[in-house]
Coordinates of C-alpha atoms in Angstrom, one line a residue:
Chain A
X1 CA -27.6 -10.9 -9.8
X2 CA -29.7 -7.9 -7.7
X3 CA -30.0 -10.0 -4.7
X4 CA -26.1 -11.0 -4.4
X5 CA -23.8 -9.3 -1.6
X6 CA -20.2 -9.7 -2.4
X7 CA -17.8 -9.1 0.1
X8 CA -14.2 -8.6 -0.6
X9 CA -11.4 -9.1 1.9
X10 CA -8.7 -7.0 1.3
X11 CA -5.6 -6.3 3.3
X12 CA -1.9 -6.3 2.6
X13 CA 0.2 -9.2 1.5
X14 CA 0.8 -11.8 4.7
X15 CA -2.6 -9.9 6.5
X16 CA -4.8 -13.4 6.1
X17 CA -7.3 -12.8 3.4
X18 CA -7.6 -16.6 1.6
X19 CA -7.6 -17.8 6.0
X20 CA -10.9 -14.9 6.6
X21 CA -12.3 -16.0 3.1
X22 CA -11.8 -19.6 4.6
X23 CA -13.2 -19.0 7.9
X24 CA -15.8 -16.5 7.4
X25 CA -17.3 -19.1 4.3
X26 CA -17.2 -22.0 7.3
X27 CA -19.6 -19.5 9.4
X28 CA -22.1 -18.6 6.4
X29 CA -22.1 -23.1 6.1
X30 CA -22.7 -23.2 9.9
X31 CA -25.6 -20.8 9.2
X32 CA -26.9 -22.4 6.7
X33 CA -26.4 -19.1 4.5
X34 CA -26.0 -20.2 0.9
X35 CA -22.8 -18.8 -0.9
X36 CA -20.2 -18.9 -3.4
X37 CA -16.3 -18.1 -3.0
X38 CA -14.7 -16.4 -5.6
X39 CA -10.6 -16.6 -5.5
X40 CA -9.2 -13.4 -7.3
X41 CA -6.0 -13.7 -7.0
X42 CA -3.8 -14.9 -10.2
X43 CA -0.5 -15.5 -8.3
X44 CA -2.3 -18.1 -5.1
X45 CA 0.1 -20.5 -3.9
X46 CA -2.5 -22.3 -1.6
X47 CA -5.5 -21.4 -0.7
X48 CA -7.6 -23.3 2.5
X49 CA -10.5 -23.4 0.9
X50 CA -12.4 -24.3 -2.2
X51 CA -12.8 -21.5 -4.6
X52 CA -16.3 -22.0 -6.5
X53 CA -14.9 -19.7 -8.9
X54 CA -11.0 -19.3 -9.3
X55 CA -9.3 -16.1 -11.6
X56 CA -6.8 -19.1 -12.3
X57 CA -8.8 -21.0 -14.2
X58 CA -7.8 -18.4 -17.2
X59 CA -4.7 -16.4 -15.4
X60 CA -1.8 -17.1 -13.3
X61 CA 1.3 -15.2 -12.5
X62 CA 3.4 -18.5 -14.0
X63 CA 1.7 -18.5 -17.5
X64 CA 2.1 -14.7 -17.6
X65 CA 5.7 -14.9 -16.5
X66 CA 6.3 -17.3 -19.8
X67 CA 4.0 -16.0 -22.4
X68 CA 4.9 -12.4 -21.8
X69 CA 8.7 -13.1 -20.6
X70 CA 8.7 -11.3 -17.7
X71 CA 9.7 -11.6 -14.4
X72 CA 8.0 -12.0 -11.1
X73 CA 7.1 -8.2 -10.4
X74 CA 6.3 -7.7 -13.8
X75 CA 3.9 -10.9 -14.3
X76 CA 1.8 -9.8 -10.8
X77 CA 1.2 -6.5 -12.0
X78 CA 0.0 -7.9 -15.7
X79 CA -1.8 -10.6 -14.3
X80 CA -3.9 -8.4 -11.5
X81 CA -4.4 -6.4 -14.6
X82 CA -5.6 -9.0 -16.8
X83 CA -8.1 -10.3 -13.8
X84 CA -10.3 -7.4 -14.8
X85 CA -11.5 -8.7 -18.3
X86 CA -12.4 -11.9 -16.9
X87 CA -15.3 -9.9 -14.7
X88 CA -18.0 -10.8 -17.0
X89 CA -16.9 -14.2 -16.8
X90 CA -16.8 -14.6 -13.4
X91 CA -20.7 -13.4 -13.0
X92 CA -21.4 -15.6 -15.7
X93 CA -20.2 -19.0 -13.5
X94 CA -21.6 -17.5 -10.3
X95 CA -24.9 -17.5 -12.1
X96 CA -24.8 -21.6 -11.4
X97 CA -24.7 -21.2 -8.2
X98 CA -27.8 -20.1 -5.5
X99 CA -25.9 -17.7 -3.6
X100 CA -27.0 -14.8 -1.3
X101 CA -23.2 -13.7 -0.6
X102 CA -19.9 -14.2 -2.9
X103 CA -16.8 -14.1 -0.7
X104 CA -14.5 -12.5 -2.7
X105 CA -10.7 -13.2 -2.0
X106 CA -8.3 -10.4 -3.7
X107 CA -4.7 -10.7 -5.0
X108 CA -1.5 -10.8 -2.5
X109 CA -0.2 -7.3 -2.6
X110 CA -3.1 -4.7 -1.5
X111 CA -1.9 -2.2 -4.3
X112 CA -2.0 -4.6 -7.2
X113 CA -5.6 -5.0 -6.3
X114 CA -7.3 -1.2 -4.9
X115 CA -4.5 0.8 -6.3
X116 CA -4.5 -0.9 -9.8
X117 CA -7.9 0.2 -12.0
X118 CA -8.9 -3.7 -12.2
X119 CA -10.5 -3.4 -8.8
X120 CA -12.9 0.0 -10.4
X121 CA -13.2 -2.5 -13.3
X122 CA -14.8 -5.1 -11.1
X123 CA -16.5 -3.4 -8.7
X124 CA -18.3 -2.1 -11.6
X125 CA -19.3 -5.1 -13.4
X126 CA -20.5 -6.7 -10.2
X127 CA -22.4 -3.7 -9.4
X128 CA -20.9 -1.4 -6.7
X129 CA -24.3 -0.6 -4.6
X130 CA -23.8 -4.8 -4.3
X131 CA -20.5 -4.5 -3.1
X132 CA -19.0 -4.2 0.7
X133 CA -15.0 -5.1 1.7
X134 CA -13.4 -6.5 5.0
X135 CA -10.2 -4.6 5.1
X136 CA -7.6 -6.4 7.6
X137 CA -5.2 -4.7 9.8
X138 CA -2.2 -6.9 10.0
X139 CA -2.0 -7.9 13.5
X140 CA 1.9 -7.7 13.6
X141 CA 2.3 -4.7 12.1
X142 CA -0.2 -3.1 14.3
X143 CA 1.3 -3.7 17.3
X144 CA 3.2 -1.0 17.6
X145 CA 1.4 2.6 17.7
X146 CA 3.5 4.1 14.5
X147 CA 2.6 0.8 12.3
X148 CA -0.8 0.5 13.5
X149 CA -1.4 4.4 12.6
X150 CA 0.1 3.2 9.0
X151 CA -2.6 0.5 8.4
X152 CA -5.0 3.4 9.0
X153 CA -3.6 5.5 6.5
X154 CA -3.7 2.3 4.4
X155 CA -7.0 1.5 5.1
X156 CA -7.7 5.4 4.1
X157 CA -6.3 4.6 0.5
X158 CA -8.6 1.6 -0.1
X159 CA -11.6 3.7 1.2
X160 CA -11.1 6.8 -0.9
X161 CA -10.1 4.5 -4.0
X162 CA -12.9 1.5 -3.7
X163 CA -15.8 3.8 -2.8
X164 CA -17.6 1.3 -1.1
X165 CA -18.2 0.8 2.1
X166 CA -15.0 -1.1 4.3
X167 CA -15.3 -2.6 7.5
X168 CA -11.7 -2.5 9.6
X169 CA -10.8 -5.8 11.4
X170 CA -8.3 -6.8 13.4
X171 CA -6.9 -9.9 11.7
X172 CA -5.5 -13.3 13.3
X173 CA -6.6 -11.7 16.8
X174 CA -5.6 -15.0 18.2
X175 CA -1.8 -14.7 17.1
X176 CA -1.5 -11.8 19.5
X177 CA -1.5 -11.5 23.6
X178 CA -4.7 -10.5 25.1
X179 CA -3.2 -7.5 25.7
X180 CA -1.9 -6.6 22.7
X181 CA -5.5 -7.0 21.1
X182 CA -6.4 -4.7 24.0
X183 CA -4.3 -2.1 23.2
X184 CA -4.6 -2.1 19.7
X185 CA -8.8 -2.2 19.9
X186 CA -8.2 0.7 22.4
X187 CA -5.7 3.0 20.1
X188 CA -9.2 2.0 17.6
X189 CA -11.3 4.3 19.9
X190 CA -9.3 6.5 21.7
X191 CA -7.2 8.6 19.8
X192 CA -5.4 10.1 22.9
X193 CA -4.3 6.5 24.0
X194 CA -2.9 6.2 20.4
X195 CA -0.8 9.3 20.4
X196 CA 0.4 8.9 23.7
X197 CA 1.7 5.9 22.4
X198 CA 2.8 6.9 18.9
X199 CA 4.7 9.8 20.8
X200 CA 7.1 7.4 22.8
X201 CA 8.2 5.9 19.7
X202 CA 8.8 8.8 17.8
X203 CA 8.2 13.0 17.9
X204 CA 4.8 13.8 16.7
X205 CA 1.8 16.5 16.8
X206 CA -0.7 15.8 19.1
X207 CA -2.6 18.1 17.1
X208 CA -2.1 15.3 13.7
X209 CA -4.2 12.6 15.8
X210 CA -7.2 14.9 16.9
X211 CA -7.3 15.9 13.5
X212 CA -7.3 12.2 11.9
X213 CA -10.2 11.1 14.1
X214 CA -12.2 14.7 13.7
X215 CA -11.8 13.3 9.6
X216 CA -13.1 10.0 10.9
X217 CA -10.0 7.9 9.4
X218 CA -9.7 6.1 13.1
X219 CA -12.5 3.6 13.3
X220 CA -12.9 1.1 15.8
X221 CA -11.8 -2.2 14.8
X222 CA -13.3 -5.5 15.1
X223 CA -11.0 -8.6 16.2
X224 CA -11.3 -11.5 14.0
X225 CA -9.7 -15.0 14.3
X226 CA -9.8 -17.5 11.5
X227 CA -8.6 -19.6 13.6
X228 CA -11.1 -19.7 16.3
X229 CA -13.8 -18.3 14.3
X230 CA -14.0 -14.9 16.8
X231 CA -16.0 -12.1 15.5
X232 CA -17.3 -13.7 12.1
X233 CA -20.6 -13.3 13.6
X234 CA -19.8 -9.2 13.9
X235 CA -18.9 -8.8 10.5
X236 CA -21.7 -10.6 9.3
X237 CA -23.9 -8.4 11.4
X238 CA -22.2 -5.3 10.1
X239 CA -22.7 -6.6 6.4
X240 CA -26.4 -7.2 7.6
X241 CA -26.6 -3.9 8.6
X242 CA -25.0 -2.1 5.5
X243 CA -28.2 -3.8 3.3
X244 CA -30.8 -4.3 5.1
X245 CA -30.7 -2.2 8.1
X246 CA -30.1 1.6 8.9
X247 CA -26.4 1.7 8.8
X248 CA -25.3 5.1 7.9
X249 CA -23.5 4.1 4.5
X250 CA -21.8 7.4 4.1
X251 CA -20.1 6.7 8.1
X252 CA -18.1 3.7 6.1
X253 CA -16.6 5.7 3.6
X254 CA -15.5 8.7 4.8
Chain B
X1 CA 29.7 5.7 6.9
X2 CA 28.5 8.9 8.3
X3 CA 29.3 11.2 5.8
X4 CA 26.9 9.0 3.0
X5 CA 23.5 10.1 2.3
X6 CA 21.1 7.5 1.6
X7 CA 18.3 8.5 -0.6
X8 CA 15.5 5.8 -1.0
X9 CA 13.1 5.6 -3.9
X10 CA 10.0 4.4 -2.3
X11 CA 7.1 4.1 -4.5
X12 CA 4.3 1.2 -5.4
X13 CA 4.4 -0.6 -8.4
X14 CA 5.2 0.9 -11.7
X15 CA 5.0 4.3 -10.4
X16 CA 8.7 4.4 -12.1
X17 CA 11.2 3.6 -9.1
X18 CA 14.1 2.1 -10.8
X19 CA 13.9 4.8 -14.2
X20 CA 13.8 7.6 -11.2
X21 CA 17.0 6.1 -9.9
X22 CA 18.5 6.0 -13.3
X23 CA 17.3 9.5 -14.3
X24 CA 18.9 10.8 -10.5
X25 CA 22.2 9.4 -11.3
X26 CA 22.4 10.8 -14.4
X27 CA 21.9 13.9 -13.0
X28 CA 24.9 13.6 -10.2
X29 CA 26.9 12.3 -12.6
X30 CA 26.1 15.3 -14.3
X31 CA 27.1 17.7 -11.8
X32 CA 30.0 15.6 -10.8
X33 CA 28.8 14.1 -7.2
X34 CA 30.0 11.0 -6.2
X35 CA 27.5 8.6 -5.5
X36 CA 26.5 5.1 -5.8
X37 CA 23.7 2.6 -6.5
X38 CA 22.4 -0.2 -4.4
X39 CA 19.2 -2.5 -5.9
X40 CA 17.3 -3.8 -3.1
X41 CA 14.7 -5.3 -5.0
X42 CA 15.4 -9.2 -5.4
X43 CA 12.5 -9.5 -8.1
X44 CA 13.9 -7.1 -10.8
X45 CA 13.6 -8.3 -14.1
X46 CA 15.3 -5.6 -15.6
X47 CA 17.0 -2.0 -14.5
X48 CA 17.7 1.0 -16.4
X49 CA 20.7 1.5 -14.7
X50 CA 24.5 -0.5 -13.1
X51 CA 23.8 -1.4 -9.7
X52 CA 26.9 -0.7 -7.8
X53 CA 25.6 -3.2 -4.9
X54 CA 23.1 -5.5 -6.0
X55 CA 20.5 -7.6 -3.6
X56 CA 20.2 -10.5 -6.4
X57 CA 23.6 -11.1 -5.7
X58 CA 22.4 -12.9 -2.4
X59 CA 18.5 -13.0 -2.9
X60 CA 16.5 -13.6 -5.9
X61 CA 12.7 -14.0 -5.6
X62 CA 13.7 -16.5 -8.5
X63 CA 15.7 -18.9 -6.4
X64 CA 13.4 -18.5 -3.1
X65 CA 10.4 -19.9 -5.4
X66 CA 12.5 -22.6 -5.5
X67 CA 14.4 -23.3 -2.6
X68 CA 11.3 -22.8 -0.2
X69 CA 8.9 -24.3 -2.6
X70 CA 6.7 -21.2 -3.0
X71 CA 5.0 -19.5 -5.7
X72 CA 5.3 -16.0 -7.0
X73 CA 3.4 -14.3 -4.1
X74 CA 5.0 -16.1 -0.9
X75 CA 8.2 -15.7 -3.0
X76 CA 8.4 -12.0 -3.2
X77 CA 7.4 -12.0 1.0
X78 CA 10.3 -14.0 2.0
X79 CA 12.5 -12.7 -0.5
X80 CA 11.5 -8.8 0.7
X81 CA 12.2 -10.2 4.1
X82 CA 15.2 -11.4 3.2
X83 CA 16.9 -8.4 1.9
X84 CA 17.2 -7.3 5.5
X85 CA 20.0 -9.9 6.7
X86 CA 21.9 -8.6 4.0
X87 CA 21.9 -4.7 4.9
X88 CA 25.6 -5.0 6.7
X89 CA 27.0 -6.6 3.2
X90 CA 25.5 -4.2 1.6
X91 CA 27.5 -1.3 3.8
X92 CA 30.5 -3.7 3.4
X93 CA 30.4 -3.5 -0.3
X94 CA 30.1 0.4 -0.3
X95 CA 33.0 1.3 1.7
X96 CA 34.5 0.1 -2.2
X97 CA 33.4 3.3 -3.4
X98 CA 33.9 7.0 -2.0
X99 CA 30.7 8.1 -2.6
X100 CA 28.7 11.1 -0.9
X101 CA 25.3 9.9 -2.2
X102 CA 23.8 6.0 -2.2
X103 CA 20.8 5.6 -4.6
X104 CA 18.7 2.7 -3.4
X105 CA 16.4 1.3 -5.7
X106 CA 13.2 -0.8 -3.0
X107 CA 10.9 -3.6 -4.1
X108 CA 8.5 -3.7 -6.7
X109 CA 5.7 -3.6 -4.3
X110 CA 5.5 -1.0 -1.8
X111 CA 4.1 -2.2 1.1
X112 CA 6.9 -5.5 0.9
X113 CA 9.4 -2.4 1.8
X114 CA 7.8 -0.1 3.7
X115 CA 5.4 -2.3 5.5
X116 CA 7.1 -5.3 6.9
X117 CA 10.1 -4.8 9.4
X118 CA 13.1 -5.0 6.5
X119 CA 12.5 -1.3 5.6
X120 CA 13.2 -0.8 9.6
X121 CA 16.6 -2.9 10.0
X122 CA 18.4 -1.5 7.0
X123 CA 17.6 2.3 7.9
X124 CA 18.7 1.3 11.1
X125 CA 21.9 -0.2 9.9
X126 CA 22.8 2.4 7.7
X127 CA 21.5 5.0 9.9
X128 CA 18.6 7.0 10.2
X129 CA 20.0 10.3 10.6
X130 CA 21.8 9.7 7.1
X131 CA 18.3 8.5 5.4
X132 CA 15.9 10.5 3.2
X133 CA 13.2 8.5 1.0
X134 CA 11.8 10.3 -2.5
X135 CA 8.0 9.1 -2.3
X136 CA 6.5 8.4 -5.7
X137 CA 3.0 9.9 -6.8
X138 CA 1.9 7.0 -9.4
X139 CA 1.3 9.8 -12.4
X140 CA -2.3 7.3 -13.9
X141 CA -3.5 6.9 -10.7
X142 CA -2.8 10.6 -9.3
X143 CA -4.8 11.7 -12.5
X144 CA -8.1 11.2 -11.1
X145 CA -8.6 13.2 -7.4
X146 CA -9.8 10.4 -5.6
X147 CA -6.6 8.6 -7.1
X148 CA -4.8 11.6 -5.9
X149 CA -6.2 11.1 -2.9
X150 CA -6.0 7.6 -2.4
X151 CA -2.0 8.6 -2.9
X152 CA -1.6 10.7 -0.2
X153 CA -2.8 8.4 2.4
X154 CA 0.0 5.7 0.4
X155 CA 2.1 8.3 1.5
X156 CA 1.0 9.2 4.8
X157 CA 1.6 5.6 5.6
X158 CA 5.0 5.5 4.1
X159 CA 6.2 8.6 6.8
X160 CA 4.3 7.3 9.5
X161 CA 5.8 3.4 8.7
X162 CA 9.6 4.8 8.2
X163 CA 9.9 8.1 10.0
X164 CA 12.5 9.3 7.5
X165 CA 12.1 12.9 5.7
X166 CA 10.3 12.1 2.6
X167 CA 10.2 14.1 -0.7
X168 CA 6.8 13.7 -2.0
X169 CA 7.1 13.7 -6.2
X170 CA 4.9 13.4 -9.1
X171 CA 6.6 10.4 -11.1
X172 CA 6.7 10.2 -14.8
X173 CA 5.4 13.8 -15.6
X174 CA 6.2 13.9 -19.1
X175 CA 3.0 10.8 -19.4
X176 CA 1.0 13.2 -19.0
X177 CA -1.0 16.0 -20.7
X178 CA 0.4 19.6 -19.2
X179 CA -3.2 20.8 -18.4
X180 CA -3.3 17.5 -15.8
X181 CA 0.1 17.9 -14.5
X182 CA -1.0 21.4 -13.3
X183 CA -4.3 20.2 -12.0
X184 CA -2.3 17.2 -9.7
X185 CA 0.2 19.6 -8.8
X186 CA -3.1 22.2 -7.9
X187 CA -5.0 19.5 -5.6
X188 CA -1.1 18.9 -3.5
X189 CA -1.4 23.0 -3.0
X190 CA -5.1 24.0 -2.8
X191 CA -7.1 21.9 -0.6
X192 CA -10.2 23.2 -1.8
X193 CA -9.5 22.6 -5.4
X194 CA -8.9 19.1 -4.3
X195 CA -12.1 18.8 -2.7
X196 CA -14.2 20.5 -5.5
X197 CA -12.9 17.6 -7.7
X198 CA -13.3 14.6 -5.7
X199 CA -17.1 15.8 -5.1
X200 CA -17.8 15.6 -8.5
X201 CA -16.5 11.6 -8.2
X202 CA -18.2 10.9 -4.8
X203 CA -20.3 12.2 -2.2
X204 CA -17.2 13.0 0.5
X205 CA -17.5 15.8 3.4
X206 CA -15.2 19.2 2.9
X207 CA -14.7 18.3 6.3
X208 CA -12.1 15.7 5.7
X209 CA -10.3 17.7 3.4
X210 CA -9.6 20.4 5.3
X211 CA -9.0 18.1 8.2
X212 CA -6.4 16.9 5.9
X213 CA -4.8 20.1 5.0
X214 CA -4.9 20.8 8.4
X215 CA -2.8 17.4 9.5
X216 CA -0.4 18.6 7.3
X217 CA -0.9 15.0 5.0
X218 CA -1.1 17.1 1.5
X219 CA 2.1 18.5 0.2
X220 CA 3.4 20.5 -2.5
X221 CA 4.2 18.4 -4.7
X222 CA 7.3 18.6 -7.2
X223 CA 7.1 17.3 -11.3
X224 CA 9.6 15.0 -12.3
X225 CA 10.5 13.5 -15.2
X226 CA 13.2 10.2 -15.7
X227 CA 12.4 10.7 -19.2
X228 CA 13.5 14.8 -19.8
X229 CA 15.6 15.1 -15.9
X230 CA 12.5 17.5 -14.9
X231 CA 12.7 18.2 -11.2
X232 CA 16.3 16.4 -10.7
X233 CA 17.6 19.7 -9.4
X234 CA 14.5 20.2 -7.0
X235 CA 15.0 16.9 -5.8
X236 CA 18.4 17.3 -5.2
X237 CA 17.8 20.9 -3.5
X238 CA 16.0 19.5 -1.2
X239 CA 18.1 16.8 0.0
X240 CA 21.0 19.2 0.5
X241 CA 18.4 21.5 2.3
X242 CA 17.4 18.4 4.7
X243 CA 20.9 17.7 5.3
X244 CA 22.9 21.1 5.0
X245 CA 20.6 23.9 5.4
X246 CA 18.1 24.4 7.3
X247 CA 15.0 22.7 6.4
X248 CA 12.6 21.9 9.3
X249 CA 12.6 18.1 9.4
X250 CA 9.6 17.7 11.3
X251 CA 7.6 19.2 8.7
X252 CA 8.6 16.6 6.2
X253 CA 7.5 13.9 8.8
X254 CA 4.2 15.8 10.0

């Protein structure tokens, strides 16, 4: 299993994981790059593509909330729990197939997945030096300068808890005006732009926002579109470079 | 309304919202205070206390599941979503009751609350100035520092998202062993310590953690217990302080 990169997209409930899983699996097929998609999350509805491996195949959130009698809140966080002993499993079927990346796609709710110790679990048994996440910044959300400086913060958590290396999109770009991507891709780089912003919604410290980027928690995004396929081609790149070329790995965690 | 103080219990998942709740009310009752409880969370299974305004009167993630023909995960988004066209009911039901303090009980999952615009209507409707959320340090995850860490910037994105004054607490102290209660409540006072302990996790720069410090993102954090009432008083000290002495509210926003 050395030779396999697995990339989990992770990002808050509503964010568009299963559609990046979707799209970005549609580019590795249009490059001819041979893969395998993993769906990890117990409680999927519908998902738009076709999981080669799928966690509910031994758990979902509705067998959970019968055999164990609980409700819905209860049966997500047992069932993102119970994901973790099926780890081994889940190697074991990707073994079948000749795949140079796993896309895998993580439960609904961010916290039942990085905050929850299933995610350490798995990371684990897949092999962490393997391992690289596509964290998404809800597009709505980030919008506005407060929210958007709250996906950072949330991004922070799954940094500091996954320990492996994350790379920030900008998710359903194309649900957004031009120049709301603008503005959002521009409070990614320039942190004065984001206070100045943050500050007419609200009182702040200047002095908060120079210190968040001196500790490197603003990163520039990438805008991504799973609808049009936009900037698939820049996360692969940036997975390229996190194996095989000279990307700094310690710049992606902190 | 005006004279009602609106204490939110804002935490992620079974970091011990609703026994918090419970354990708080005892402790009004206790000294006497008038107060009541709202549940805002329409996927509650079960609750250690009497809701005196209840969200599943009018929302269950139950009956959304089946109305809209969506699982568990979909479910629990509209349902979260939903609570927010019921906020003026909900201040309709408590004019019923003379009470100087409302408990509200939020979603299972943090990020349905905090995250997605409901959190944003019903402060508004029941009015900012009157708001103040208790913030929920899971006590398992806050045991590791990374955890700990990982926590904070949960946190961070809770006062950034809801720009209320926000008591940071460590839930559920009596889980754990004394000699790691001290330790959590060390690493919310003394950066350094805090950085001397994640290093021995992960290869992290001292940078960021006194960037941190510096930001103002760790706080002191205070012990509590739903289990023994440990910290009740502290909690409730520091409400009264926010409201009726003199406590600097920007410092409990940053």
């Amino acid at each position: 299993m050395e030779d396999k990169v697995f990339v989990f997209t992770i990002g808050t409930a509503g964010s568009g994981k299963s559609y990046f899983t979707s799209s970005f699996s549609d580019y590795l097929d249009f490059k001819k790059i041979d893969h395998a998609i993993v769906n990890l999350d117990p409680g999927a509805d519908f998902l738009p593509y076709e999981p080669d491996v799928d966690v509910r195949e031994w758990i979902t959130v509705d067998d959970v909330m019968e055999k164990y009698n609980v409700g819905p809140n209860g049966a997500q966080i047992v069932s993102a729990d119970l994901i973790a002993t099926k780890a081994e499993d889940i190697l074991d079927e990707l073994d079948l197939y000749s795949a140079d990346y796993v896309l895998v796609d993580t439960p609904g709710q961010m916290e039942l997945f990085t905050l929850r110790s299933s995610s350490e679990i798995i990371i684990q048994t897949f092999g962490r030096q393997n391992c690289v996440s596509v964290f998404l910044f809800d597009p709505v959300i980030s919008q506005r300068a407060s929210g958007f400086t709250s996906m950072v913060f949330m991004y922070s958590s799954a940094v500091m808890r996954l320990n492996i290396p994350q790379i920030p999109v900008l998710s359903k770009a194309d649900l957004l005006p031009e120049h709301d991507v603008k503005r959002i891709l521009t409070w990614s780089r320039d942190t004065d732009a984001l206070y100045d912003d943050v500050s007419k919604e609200k009182g702040l410290s200047r002095d908060l926002f120079h210190l968040l980027r001196e500790a490197g928690l603003i990163r520039p995004l990438i805008p991504v579109s799973a609808k049009t396929g936009e900037g698939m081609d820049d996360v692969y790149d940036i997975v390229q470079e996190i194996y095989y070329g000279g990307e700094d790995l310690e710049s992606m965690r902190f």
